[in-house]
Coordinates of C-alpha atoms and ligand atoms in Angstrom, one line a residue:
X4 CA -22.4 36.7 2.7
X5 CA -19.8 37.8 -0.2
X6 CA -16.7 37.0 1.0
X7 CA -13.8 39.9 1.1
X8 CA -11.9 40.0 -2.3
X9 CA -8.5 41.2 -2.0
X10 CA -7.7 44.5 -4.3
X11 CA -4.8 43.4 -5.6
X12 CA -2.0 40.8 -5.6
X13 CA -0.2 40.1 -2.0
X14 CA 2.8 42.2 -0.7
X15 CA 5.6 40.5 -1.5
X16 CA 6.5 40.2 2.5
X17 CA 4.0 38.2 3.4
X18 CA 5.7 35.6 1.0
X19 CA 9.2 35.9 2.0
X20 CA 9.3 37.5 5.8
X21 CA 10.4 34.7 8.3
X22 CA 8.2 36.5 11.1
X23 CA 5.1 36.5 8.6
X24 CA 5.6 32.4 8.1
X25 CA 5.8 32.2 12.2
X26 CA 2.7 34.5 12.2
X27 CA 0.7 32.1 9.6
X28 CA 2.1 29.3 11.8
X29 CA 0.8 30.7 14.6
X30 CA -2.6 32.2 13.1
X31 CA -3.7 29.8 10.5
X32 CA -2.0 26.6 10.8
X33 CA -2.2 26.3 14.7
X34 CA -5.5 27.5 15.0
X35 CA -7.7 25.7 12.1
X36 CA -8.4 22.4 11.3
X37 CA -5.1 21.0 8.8
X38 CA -5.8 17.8 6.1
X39 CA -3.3 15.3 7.8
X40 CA -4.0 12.8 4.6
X41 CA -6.0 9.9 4.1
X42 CA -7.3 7.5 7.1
X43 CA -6.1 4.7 4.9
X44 CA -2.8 5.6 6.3
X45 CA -4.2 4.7 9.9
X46 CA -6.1 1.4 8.6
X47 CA -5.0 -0.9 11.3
X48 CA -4.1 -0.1 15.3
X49 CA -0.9 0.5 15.9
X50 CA -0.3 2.7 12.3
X51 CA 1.6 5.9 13.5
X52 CA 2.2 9.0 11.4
X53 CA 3.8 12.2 12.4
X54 CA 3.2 15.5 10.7
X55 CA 4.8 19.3 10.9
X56 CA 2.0 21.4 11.9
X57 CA 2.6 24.9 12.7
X58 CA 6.2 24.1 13.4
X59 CA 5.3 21.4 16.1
X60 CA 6.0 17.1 15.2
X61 CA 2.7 15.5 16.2
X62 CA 1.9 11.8 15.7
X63 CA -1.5 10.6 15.1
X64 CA -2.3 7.0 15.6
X65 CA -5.3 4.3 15.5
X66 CA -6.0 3.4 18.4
X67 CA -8.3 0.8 17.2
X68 CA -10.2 -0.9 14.7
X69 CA -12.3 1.5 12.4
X70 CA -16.0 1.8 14.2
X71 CA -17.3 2.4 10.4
X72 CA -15.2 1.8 7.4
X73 CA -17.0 3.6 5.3
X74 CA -17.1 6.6 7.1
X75 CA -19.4 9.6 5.6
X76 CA -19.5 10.6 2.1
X77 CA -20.3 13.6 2.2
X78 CA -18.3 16.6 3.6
X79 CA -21.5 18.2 4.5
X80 CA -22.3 15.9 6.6
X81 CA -22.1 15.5 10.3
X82 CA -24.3 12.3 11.0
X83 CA -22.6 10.3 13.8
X84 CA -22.1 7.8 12.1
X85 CA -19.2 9.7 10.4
X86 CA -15.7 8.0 11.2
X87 CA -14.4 9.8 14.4
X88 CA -15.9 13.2 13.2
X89 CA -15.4 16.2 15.9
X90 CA -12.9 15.1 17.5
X91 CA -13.2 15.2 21.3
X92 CA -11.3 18.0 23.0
X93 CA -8.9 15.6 25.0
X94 CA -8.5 15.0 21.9
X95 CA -8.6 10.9 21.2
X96 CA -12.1 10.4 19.1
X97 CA -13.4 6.5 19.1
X98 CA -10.4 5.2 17.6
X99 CA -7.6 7.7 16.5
X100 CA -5.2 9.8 18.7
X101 CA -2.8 12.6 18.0
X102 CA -0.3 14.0 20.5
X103 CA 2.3 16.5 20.4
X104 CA 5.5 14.1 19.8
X105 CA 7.4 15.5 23.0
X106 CA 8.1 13.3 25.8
X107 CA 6.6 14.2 29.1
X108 CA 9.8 12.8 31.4
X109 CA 12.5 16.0 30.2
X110 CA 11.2 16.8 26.0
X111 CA 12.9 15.1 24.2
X112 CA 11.1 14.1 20.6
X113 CA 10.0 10.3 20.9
X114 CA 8.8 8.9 17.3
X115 CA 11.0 9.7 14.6
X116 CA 9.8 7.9 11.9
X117 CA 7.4 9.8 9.2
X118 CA 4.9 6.4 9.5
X119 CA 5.1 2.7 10.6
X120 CA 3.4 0.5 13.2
X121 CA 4.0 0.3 16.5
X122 CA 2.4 -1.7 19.9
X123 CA 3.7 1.4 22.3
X124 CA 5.6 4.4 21.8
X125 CA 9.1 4.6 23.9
X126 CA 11.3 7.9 24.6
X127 CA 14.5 6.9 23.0
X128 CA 16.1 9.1 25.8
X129 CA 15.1 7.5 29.1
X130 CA 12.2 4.7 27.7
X131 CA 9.5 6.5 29.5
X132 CA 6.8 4.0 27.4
X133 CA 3.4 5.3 26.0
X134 CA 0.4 4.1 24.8
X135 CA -0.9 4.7 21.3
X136 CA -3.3 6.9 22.7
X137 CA -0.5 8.6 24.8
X138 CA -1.3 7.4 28.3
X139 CA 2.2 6.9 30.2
X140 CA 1.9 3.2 30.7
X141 CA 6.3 3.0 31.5
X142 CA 8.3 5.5 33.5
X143 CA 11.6 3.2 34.8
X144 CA 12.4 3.6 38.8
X145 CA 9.7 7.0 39.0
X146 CA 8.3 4.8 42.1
X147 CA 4.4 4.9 43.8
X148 CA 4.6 8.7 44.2
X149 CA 4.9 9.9 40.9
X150 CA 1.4 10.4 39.2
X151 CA 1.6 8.5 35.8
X152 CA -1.9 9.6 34.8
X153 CA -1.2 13.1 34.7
X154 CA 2.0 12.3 32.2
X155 CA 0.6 11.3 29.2
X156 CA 1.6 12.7 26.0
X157 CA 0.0 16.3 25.3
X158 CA -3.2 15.6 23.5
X159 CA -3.6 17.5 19.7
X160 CA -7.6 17.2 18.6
X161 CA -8.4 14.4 15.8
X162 CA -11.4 14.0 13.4
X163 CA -12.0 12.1 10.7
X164 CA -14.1 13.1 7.3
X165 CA -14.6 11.6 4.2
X166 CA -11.8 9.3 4.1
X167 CA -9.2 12.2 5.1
X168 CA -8.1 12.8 9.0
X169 CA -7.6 16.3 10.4
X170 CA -5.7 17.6 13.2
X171 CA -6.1 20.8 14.8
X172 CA -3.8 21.9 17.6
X173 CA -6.6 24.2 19.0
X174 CA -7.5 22.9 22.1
X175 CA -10.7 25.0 22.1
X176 CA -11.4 25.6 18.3
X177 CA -14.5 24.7 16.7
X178 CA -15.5 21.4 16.1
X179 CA -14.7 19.8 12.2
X180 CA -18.4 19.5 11.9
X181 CA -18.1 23.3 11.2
X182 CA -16.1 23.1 8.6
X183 CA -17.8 19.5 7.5
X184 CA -21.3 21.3 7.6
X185 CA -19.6 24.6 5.3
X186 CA -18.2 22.5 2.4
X187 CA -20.2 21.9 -0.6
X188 CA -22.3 18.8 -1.0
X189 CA -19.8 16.3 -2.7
X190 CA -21.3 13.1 -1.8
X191 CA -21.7 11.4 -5.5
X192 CA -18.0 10.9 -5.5
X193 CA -18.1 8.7 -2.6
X194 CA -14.9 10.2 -1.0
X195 CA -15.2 7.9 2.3
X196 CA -14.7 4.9 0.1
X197 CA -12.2 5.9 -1.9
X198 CA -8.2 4.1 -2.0
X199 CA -5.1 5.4 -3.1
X200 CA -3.7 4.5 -6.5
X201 CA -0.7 6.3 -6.0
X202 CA 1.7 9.3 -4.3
X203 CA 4.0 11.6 -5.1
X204 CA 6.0 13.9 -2.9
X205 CA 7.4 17.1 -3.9
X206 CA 9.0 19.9 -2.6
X207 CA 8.8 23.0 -4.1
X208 CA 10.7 26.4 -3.6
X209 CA 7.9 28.5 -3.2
X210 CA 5.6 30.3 -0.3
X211 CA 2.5 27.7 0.4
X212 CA 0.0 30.8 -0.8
X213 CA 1.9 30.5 -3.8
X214 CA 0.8 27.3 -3.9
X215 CA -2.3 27.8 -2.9
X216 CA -3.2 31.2 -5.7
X217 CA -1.9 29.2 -8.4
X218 CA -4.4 26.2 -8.2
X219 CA -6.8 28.9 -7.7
X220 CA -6.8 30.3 -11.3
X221 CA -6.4 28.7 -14.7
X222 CA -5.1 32.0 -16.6
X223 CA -1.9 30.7 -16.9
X224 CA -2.7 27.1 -18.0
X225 CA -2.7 28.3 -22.0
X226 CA 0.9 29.1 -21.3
X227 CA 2.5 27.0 -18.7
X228 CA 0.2 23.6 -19.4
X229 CA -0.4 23.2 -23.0
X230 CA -0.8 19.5 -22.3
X231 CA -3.6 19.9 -19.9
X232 CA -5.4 23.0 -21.9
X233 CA -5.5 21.0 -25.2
X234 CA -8.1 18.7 -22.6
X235 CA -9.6 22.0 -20.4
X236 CA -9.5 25.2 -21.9
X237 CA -8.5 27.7 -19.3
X238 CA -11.5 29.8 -20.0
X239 CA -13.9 27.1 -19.1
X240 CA -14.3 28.1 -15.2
X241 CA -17.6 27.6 -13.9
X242 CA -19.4 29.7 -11.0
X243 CA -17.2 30.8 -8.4
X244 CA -18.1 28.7 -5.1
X245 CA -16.9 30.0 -2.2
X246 CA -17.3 29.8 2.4
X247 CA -15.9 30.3 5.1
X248 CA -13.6 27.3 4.9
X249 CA -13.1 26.8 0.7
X250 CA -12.8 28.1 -2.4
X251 CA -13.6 26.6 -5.4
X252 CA -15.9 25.4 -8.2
X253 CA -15.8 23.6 -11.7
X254 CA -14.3 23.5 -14.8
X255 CA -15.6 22.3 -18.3
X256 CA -13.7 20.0 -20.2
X257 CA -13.3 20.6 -23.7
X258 CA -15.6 19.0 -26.4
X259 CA -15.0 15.0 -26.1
X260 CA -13.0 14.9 -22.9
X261 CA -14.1 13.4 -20.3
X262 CA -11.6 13.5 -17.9
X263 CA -8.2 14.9 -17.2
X264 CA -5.7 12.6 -18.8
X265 CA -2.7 13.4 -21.9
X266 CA -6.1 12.4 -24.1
X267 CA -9.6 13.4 -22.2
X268 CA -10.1 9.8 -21.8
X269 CA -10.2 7.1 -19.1
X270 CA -10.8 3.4 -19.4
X271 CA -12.1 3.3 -16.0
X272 CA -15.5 2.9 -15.3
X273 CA -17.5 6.4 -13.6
X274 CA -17.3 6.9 -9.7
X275 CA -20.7 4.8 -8.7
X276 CA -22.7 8.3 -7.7
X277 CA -21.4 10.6 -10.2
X278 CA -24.5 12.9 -12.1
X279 CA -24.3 13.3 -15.7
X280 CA -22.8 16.9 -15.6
X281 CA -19.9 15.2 -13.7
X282 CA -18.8 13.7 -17.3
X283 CA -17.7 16.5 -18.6
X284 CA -16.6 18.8 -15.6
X285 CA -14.0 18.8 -12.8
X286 CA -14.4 20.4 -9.7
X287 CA -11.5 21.6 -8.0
X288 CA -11.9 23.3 -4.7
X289 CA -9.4 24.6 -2.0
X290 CA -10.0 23.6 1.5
X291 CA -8.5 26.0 3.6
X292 CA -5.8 26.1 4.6
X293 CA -4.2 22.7 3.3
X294 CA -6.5 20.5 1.1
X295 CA -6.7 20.8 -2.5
X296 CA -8.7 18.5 -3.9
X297 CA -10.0 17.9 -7.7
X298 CA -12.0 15.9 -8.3
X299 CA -13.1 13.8 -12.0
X300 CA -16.1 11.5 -13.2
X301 CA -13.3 8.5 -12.9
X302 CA -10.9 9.5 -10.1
X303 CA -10.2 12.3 -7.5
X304 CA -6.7 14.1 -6.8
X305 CA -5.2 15.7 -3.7
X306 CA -2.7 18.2 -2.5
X307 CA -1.8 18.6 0.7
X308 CA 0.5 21.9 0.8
X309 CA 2.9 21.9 4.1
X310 CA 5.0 24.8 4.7
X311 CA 8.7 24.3 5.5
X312 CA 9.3 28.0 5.5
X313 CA 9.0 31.0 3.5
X314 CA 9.9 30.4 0.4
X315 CA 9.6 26.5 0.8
X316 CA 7.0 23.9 0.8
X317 CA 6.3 20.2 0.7
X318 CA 3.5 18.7 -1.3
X319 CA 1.9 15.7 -1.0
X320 CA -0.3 14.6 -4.0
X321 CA -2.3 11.5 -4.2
X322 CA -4.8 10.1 -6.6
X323 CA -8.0 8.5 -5.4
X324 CA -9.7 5.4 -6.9
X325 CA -13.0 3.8 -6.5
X326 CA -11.7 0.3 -4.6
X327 CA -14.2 -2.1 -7.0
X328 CA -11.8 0.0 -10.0
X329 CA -8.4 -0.4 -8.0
X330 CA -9.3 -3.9 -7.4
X331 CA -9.8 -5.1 -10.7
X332 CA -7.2 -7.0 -13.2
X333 CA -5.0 -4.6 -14.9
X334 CA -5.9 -1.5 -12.7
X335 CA -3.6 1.1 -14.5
X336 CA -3.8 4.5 -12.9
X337 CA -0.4 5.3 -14.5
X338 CA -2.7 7.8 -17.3
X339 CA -3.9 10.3 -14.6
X340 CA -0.8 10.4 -12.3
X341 CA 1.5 11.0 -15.4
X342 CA -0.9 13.5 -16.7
X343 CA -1.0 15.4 -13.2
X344 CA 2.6 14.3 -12.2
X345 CA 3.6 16.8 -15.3
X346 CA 1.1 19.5 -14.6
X347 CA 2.4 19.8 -11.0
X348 CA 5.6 19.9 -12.5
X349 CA 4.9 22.6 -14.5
X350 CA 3.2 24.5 -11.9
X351 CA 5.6 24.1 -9.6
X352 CA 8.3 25.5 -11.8
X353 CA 6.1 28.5 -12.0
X354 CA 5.8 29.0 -8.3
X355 CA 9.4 29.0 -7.8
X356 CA 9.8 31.3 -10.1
X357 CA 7.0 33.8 -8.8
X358 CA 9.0 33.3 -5.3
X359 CA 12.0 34.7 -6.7
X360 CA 10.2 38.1 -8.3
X361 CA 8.2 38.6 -4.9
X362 CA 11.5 38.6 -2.8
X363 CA 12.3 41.6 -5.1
X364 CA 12.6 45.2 -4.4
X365 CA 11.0 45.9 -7.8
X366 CA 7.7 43.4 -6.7
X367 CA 5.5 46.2 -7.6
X368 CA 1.8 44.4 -7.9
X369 CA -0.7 45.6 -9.9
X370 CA -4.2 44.0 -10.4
X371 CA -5.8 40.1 -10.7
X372 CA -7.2 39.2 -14.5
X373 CA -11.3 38.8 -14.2
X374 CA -10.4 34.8 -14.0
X375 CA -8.3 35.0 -10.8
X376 CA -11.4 35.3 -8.6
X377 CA -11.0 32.5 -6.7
X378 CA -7.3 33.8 -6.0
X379 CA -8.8 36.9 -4.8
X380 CA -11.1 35.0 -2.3
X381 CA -8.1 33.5 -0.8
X382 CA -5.9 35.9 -0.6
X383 CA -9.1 38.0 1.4
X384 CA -9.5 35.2 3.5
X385 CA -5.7 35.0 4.4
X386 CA -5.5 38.9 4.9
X387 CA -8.6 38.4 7.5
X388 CA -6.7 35.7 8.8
X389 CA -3.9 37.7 9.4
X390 CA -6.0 40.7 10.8
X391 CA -4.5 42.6 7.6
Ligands
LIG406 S1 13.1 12.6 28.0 FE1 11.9 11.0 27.4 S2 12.3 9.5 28.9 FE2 13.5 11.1 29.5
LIG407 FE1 -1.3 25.1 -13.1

């Protein structure tokens, strides 16, 4: 099925309108499955993190020890022997929770911190004391008649895939083998077994779609990243790929690169799995609505976008390592972070400014260049979203 191209750039309302963000919040990010990051961040029971999803705190937690460390490979795949995949509609899976951080007792917001390790969960208000997967196990002087097992913390949905957890605060949505069984076939980068190298957090002054249109297209990288086009010339863009949950496809790198650094060139060794048309390619694909995720013959990177409001949004980037690679002496990821660290940089500065000419009156669009495609897939898929 070809998906539905949009005819032209977005209005500029549905980048700046407060009502439009609560929409999206309401719409997108509270309906479909969101990236909450990597399960490395939930290695061990007892690792808490909270995240802002569709304007609701919810904390996700291991319950216990991972049933299969290596979890699947392959977003395509559903096998259940994939780490917590499809997560159950009360929504713990084997070993991971996620609850809406809001104590039962009178609301009040229980876990503050963004991450950390904790045996139980207490209400700083009146220590009403959960479990880490949410049960009220504490309620001080609430005596035999008050029904503790109907008090637990509001369950949000959980699955795991490929190394990355999602959370979807549809109680009745689709399973994330949907989404698992849409993506393209990416197993040969081993993306279960992957470990971080490093983070960065940003925060940039921009609409997430902003975000989200500019990693989609590669026009602009002559101009705004002369850095990264002396290693990928913005004209090398592959076959569009496209679904019903991502957008996406390669890129070639230019004659003697083999991956994206300040010089084309890596000493690390190739992911294990990789095919020989990985050497001289990226693939960068958008998972809707949250992921972005590129990955190299040597490493992978990804963006998680999280809106704050209209015209702001929080990125997380991280870069992914083969753990044999992290592992060994004098492990130096420091040549792809800088490398991206600038790019994002430079793209951010771009987006910002793109926010400030779409909150104009004189925000008169006009048409995508033949290159944007993929930006014209999301921006369809968003105005579908949106029933626009
Ligand atoms: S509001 Fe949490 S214990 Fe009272
Ligand atoms: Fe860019």
């Amino acid at each position: 099925m070809n998906p539905r191209m949009a005819p032209r750039p977005l209005d500029g309302r549905l980048y700046t309108d407060p009502a439009v963000f609560g929409d999206e919040m309401e719409r997108i990010f509270s309906r479909m499955w969101v990236c909450g990051g990597r399960l490395e961040e939930l290695d061990e029971p007892g690792r808490f993190v909270t995240r802002e999803i569709g304007g609701e705190s919810i904390v996700a937690a291991r319950t216990a020890p991972p049933e299969d460390d290596a979890g699947s490979n392959r977003p395509g795949s559903s096998e259940p022997g994939a780490l917590g995949i499809n997560g159950t509609p009360g929504g713990a899976t084997r070993d991971l929770a996620a609850f809406y951080n809001v104590c039962r007792h009178r609301g009040a917001r229980v876990v503050d911190e963004c991450a950390g390790t904790a045996r139980v969960f207490q209400c700083p208000y009146h220590a009403w004391t959960y479990g880490l997967d949410g049960r009220l196990i504490g309620a001080p002087h609430m005596g035999n008649d008050f029904d503790a097992g109907s008090a637990g913390l509001v369950p949000v949905r959980i699955g795991a895939m490929d190394g990355f957890f999602f959370l979807s605060l549809a109680a009745d949505g689709p399973p994330l083998a949907e989404v698992s069984a849409d993506l393209p076939d990416l197993s040969r980068f081993t993306l279960g077994r992957l470990v971080r190298g490093d983070r960065h957090e940003y925060e940039a002054r921009a609409n997430w779609k902003i975000l989200c249109e500019n990693y989609n297209e590669c026009y602009h990288c002559a101009v705004v990243h002369p850095e990264l086009n002396r290693v990928s010339d913005y004209r090398n863009s592959g076959n569009l790929e496209t679904g019903r949950f991502f957008v996406g496809g390669p890129m070639t790198l230019n004659g003697g690169c083999n991956t994206m650094t300040a010089t084309g060139q890596s000493n690390r060794p190739d992911l294990p799995a990789i095919e020989v048309a990985d050497r001289t390619s990226v693939q960068y694909y958008h998972v809707y609505p949250n992921l972005l995720i590129s990955l190299h013959r040597d490493y992978v990177m990804t963006h998680t976008l999280w809106p704050i409001e209209a015209g702001r949004t929080r990125i997380v980037c991280e870069w992914l390592f083969d753990p044999d690679t992290a592992a060994a002496p004098g492990f130096d990821p420091s040549d792809a972070v800088d490398f991206w660290h600038l790019v994002n940089s430079q793209d951010w500065d771009v987006c910002a400014r793109t926010q400030l000419g779409v909150a104009s009156r004189g925000y008169r669009p006009t048409a995508y260049e033949e290159s944007e495609a993929c930006v014209q897939v999301f921006d369809g898929w968003y105005l579908d979203q949106m029933g626009l």
